[in-house]
Short mmCIF file of C-alpha atoms in Angstrom, two decimals:
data_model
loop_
_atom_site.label_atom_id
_atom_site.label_comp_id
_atom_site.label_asym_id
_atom_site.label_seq_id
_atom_site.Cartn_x
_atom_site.Cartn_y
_atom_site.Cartn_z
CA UNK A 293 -23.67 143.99 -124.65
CA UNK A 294 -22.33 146.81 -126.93
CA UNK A 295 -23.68 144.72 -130.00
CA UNK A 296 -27.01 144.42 -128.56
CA UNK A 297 -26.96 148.10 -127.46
CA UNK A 298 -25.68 149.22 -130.96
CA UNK A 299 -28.65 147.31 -132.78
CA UNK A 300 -31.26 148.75 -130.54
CA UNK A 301 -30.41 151.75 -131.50
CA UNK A 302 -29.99 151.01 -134.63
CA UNK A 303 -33.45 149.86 -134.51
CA UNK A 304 -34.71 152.83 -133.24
CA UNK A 305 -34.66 154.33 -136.90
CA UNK A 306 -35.97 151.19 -138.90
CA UNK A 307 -38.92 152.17 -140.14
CA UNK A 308 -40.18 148.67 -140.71
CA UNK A 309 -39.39 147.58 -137.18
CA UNK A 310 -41.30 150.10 -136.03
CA UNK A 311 -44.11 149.20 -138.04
CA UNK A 312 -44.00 145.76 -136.77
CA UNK A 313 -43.44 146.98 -133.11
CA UNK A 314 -46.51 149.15 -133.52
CA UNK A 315 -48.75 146.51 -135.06
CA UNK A 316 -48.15 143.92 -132.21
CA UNK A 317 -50.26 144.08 -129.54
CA UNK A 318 -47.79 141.91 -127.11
CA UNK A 319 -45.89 145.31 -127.14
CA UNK A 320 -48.10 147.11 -125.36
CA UNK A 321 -47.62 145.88 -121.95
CA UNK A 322 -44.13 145.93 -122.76
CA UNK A 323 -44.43 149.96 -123.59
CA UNK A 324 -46.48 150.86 -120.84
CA UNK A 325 -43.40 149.76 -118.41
CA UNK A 326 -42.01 152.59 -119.59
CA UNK A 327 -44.64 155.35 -119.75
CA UNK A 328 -48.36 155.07 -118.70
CA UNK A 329 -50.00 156.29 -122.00
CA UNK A 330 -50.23 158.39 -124.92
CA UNK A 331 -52.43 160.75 -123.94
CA UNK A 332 -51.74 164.48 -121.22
CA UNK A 333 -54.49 162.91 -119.05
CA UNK A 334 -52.68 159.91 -118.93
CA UNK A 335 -49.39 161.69 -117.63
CA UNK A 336 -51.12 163.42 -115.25
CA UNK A 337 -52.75 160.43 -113.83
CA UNK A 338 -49.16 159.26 -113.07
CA UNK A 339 -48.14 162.32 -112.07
CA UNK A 340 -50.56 162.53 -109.55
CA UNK A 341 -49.95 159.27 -108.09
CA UNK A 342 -46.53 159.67 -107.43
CA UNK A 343 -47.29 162.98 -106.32
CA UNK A 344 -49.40 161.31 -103.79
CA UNK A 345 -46.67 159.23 -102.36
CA UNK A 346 -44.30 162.56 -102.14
CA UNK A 347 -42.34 161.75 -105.32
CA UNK A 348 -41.85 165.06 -107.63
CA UNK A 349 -41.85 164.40 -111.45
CA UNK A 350 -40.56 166.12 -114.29
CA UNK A 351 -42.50 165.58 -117.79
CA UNK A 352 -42.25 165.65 -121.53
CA UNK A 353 -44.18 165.65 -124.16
CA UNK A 354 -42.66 162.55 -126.95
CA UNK A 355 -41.39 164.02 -130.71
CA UNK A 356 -38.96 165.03 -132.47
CA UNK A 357 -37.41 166.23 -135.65
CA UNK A 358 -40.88 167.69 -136.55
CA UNK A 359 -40.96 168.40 -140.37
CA UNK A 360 -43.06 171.78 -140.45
CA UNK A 361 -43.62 175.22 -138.74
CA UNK A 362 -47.34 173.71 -137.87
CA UNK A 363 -45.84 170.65 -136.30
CA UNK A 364 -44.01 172.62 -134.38
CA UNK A 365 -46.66 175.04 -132.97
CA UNK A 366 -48.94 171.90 -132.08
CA UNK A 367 -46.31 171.03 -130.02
CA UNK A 368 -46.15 174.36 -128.68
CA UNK A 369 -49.65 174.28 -127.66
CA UNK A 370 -49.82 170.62 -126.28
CA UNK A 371 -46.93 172.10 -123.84
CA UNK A 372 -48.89 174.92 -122.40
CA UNK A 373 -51.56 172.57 -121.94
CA UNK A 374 -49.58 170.45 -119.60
CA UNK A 375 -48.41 173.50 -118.25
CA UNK A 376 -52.10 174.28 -117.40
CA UNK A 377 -52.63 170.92 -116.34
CA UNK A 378 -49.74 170.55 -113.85
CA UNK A 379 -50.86 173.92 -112.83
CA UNK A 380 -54.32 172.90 -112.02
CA UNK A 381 -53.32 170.10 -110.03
CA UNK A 382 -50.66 171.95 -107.66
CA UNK A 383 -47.96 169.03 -109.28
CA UNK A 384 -44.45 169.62 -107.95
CA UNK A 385 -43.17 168.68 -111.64
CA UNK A 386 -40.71 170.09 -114.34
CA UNK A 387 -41.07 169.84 -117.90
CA UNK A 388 -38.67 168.46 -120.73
CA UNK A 389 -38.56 169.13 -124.31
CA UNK A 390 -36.27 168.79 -127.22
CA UNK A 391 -35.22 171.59 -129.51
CA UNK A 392 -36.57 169.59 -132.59
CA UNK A 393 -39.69 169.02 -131.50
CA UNK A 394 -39.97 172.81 -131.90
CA UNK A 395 -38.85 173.13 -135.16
CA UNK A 396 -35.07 173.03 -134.87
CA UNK A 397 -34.74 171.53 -138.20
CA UNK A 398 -36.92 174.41 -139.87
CA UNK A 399 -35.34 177.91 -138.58
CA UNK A 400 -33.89 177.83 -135.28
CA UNK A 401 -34.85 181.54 -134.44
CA UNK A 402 -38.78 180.62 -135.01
CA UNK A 403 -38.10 177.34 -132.59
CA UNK A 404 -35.75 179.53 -130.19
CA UNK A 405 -38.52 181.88 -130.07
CA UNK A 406 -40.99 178.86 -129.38
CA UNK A 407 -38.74 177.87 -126.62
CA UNK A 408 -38.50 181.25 -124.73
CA UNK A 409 -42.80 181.20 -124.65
CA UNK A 410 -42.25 178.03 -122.94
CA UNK A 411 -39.03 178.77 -120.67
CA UNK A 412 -41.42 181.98 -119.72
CA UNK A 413 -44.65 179.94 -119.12
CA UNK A 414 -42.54 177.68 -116.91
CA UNK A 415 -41.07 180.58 -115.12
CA UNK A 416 -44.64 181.69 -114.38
CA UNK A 417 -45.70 178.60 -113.17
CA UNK A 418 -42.77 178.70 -110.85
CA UNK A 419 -40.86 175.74 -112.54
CA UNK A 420 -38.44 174.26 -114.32
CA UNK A 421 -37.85 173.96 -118.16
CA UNK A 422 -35.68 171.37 -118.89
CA UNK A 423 -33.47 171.22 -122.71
CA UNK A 424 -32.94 167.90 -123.61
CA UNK A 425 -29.62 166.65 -125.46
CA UNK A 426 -29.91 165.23 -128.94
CA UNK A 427 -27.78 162.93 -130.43
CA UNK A 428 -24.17 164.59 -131.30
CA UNK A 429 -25.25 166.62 -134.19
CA UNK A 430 -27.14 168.96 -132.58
CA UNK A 431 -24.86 169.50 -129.26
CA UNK A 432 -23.34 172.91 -130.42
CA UNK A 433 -26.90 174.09 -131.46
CA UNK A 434 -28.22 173.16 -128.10
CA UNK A 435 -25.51 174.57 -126.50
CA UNK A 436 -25.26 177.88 -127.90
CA UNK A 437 -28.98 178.23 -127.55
CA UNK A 438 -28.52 177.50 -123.70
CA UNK A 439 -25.96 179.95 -123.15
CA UNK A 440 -28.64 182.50 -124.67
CA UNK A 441 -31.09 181.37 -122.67
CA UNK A 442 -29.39 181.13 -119.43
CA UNK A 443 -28.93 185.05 -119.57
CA UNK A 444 -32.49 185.41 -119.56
CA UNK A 445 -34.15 182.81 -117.35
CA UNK A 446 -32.86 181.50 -114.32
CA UNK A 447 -35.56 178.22 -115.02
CA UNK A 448 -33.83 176.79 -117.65
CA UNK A 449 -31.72 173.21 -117.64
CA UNK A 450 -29.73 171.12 -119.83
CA UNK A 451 -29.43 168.00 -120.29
CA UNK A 452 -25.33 167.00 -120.95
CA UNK A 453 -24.45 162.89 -122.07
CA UNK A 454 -21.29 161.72 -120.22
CA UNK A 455 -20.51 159.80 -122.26
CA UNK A 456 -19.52 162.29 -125.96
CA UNK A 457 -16.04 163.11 -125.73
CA UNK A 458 -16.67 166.59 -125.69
CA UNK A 459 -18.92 166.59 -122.53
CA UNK A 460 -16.24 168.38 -120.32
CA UNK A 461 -14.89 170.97 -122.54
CA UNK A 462 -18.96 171.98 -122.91
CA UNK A 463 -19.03 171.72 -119.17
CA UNK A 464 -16.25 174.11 -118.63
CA UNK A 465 -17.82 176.49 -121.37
CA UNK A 466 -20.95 176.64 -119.33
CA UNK A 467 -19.89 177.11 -115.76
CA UNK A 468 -19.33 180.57 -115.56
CA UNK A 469 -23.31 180.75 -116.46
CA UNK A 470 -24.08 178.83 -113.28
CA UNK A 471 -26.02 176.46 -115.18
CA UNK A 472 -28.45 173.88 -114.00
CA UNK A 473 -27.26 170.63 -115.54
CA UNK A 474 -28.86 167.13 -116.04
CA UNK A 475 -26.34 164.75 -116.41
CA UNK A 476 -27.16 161.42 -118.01
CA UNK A 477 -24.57 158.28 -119.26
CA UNK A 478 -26.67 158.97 -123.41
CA UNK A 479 -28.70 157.02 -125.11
CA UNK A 480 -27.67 157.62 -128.91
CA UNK A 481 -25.96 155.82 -131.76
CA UNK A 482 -22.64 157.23 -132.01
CA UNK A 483 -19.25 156.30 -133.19
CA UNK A 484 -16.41 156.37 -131.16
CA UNK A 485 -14.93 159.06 -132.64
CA UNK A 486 -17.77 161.05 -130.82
CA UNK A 487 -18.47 158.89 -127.73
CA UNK A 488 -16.85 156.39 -125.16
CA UNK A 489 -18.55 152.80 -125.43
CA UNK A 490 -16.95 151.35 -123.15
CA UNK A 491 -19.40 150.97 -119.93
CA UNK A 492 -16.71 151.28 -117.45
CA UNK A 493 -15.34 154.33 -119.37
CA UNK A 494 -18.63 155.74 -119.18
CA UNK A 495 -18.95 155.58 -115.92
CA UNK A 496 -15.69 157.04 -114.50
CA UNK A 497 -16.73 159.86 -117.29
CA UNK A 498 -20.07 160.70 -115.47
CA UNK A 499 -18.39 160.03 -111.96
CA UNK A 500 -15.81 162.94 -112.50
CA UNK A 501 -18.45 165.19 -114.29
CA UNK A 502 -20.64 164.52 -110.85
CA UNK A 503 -17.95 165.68 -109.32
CA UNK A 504 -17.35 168.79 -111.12
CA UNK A 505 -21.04 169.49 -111.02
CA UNK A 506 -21.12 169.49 -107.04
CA UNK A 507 -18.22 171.53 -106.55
CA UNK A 508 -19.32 174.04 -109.00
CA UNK A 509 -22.80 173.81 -107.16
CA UNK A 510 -21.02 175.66 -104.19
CA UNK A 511 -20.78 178.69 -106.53
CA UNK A 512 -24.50 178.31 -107.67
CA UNK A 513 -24.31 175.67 -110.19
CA UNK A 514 -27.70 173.35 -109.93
CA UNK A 515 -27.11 170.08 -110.87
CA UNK A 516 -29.90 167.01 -111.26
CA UNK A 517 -28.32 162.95 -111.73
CA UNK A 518 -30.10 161.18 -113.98
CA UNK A 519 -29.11 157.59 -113.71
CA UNK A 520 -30.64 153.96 -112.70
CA UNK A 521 -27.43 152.61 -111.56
CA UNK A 522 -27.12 152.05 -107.90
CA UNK A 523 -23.53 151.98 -107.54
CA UNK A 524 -23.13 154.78 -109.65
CA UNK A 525 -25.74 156.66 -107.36
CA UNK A 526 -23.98 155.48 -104.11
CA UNK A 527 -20.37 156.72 -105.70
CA UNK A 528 -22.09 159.85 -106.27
CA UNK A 529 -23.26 160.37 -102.61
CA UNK A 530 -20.07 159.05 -101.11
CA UNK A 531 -18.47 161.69 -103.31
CA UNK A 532 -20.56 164.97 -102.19
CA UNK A 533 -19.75 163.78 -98.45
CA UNK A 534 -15.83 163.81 -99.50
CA UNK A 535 -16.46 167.23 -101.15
CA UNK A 536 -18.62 168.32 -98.30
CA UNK A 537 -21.54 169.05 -100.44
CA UNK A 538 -24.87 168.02 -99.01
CA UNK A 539 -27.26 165.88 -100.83
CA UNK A 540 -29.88 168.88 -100.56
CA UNK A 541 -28.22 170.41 -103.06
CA UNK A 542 -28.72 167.73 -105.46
CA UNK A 543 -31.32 164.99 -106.65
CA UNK A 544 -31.57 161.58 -108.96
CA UNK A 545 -34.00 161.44 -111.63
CA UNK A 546 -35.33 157.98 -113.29
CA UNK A 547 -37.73 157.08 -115.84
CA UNK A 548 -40.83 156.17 -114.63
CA UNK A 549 -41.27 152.22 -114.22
CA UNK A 550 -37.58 152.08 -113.50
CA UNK A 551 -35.88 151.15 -110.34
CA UNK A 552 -38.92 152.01 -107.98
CA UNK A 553 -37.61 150.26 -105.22
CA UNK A 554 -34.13 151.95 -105.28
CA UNK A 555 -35.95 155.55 -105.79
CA UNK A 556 -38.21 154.50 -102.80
CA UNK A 557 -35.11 153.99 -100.85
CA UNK A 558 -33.46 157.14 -101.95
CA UNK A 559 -36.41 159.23 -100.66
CA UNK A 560 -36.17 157.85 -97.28
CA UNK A 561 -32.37 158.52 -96.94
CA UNK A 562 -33.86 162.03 -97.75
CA UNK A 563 -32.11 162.24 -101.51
CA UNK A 564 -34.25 163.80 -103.67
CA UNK A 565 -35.69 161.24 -106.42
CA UNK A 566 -37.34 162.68 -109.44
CA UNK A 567 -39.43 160.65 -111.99
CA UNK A 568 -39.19 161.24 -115.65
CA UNK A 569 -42.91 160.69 -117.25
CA UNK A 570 -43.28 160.56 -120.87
CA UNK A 571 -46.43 160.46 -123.23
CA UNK A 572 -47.21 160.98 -126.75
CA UNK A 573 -48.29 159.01 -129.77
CA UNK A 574 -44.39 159.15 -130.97
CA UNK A 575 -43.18 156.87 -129.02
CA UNK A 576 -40.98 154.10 -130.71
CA UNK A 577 -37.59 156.00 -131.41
CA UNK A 578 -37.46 156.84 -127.44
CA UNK A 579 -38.93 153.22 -126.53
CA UNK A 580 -36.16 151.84 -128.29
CA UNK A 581 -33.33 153.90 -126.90
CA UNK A 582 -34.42 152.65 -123.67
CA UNK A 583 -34.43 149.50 -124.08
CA UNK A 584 -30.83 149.72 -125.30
CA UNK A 585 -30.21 151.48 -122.05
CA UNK A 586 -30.69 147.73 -120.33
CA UNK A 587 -29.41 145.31 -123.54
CA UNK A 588 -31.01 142.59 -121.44
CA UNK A 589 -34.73 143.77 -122.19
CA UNK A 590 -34.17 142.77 -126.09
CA UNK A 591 -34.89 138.91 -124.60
CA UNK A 592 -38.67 141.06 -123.77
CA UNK A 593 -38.11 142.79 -126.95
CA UNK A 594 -38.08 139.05 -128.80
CA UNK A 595 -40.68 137.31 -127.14
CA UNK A 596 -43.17 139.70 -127.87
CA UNK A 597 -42.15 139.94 -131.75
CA UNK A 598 -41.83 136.11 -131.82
CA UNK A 599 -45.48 134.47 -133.78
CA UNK A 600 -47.54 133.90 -131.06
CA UNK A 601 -46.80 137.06 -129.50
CA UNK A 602 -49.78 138.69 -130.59
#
C-alpha cells in the first residue's frame, strides 16, 4: 500500500500523466466523485444541496504555486466571489485556501496581505477562513504567518498533517494562541526523515494530537477532525467522553463524495459533519493526492487509462 501511495503521489507531479489523465474522457466520472465541477456555480449547487439536508460545508477554490502577482489576484477575486455567493445563499460554509495560491512563491508580504483581505471578508461574512498545510517545505512559512494572523482575527484556522514529525512541537508552539486547528493524517510525498509512513504510526500520531486538541479546547482551543476513517472517528469520540469533552465542541470534516453514509450517521448521533467541496480547472495535483489517500482507487485509476477507456 505504501508503494501504491508513494507513486500516486508521485504522479501527482508528472506532467505527462496529467496530460493523459486530462485527455481521457473515462476520467471524468471518475473526477466528479470527488468534486462536482469546475466551475463557483457548480460548488454552490453542491453546497446547496447538502445544505438542504442540514449538512454545513466548507469550500475552496483548486491552485496552487501560482507563478505571478496577476495569478495571484485572480485568485483573490474568484474568492470574494464565492464569498458573495455563499453570502447570497445564507450557506452555513467556511472557506479554504492555500498560501500559494496567493502568491507565496512571489513575496510573501504581497500574498500575506492578500490573505488578511480574505481572513477580513470572511470575518464579515461571519465565517471561517481556513489555511491549508502544504507539503513540508512550506510548514514554517505557514506557521509563522498563522501566528500573525491569529493576533488579528479570531476567524482564522489551520490545517496541521499528523503525520510530519514535527506536528507536535508546532502544536505546542501554537497553543498559547488558542488556535483553531484542522487536523488531517497528510496527503504529500515526503521522506521519512520528515514524515511517519507507517499507517498504524499515523494513526496513534493523529489519535494523541486529537487528544491534545480537546483538552486544549477546554481553554478555548477550536479544533475540526478531518478524517474518513471510522475507527479513527469512533477512537476520537470515545476519547472526548474519557476527557469529558463534549462532542459540541468539536466536528469531522470529509471530502465531498466520501463516506456519505458514515457522515449521515454522524449527524444523527448529533456530531457535527462538515463537507469539504472543491472546484477549479486545476484539479489533477489534488485529484491525485486523493486517490493516494485510498491506494485501492488506482484499480479505478487503471481501468479508465487502460485503451478502451475512452
Amino acid at each position: 500500500m505504501h508503494l501504491l501511495r508513494s507513486g500516486l503521489l508521485w504522479a501527482s507531479r508528472n506532467d505527462r500523466l496529467e496530460r493523459l489523465v486530462r485527455s481521457s474522457r473515462a476520467m471524468r466520472p471518475l473526477v466528479s466523485r470527488f468534486m462536482p465541477g469546475e466551475n463557483l456555480d457548480d460548488a454552490i449547487a453542491a453546497a446547496g444541496r447538502l445544505g438542504a439536508e442540514g449538512t454545513p460545508t466548507i469550500l475552496t477554490y483548486l491552485g496552487e504555486n501560482v507563478a505571478s502577482d496577476v495569478a495571484a489576484d485572480q485568485t483573490v477575486t474568484e474568492y470574494l466571489r464565492l464569498f458573495e455567493s455563499l453570502h447570497a445563499t445564507a450557506a452555513d460554509a467556511h472557506v479554504s485556501i492555500k498560501l500559494t495560491q496567493l502568491g507565496w512563491d512571489i513575496d510573501r508580504s504581497r500574498a500575506l496581505t492578500r490573505v488578511r483581505r480574505l481572513a477580513s471578508t470572511a470575518q464579515a461574512n461571519n465565517t471561517i477562513l481556513a489555511i491549508d498545510m502544504e507539503d513540508s517545505s512550506y510548514v514554517d512559512s505557514t506557521v509563522e504567518a498563522y501566528e500573525k494572523l491569529a493576533r488579528e482575527f479570531n476567524n482564522v484556522a489551520l490545517c496541521l498533517q499528523a503525520y510530519l514529525h514535527r506536528t507536535p512541537s508546532d502544536l505546542q508552539r501554537l497553543l498559547p494562541l488558542r488556535p483553531y486547528i484542522r487536523l488531517v493524517k497528510g496527503a504529500y510525498r515526503e521522506p521519512s526523515s520528515v514524515a511517519l509512513h507507517r499507517r498504524s504510526e499515523i494513526d496513534n500520531r493523529y489519535r494523541a494530537l486529537a487528544r491534545e486538541l480537546m483538552t486544549a479546547s477546554k481553554n478555548g482551543t477550536r479544533a475540526v477532525f478531518g478524517t474518513h476513517d471510522p475507527a479513527l472517528t469512533s477512537a476520537i469520540r470515545a476519547d472526548a467522553r474519557e476527557l469529558g469533552v463534549p462532542e459540541s465542541t468539536f466536528e469531522i470534516q470529509m471530502l465531498y463524495g466520501i463516506q456519505d453514509g458514515a457522515r449521515r450517521a454522524l449527524a444523527a448521533e448529533g456530531v457535527r459533519a462538515r463537507v469539504l467541496i472543491s472546484y477549479g480547472t486545476a484539479w489533477y495535483p489534488w485529484f491525485m493526492r486523493r486517490l493516494a489517500e485510498k491506494p485501492g482507487n488506482l484499480v479505478l485509476l487503471g481501468r479508465a487509462l487502460l485503451p478502451g477507456g475512452h
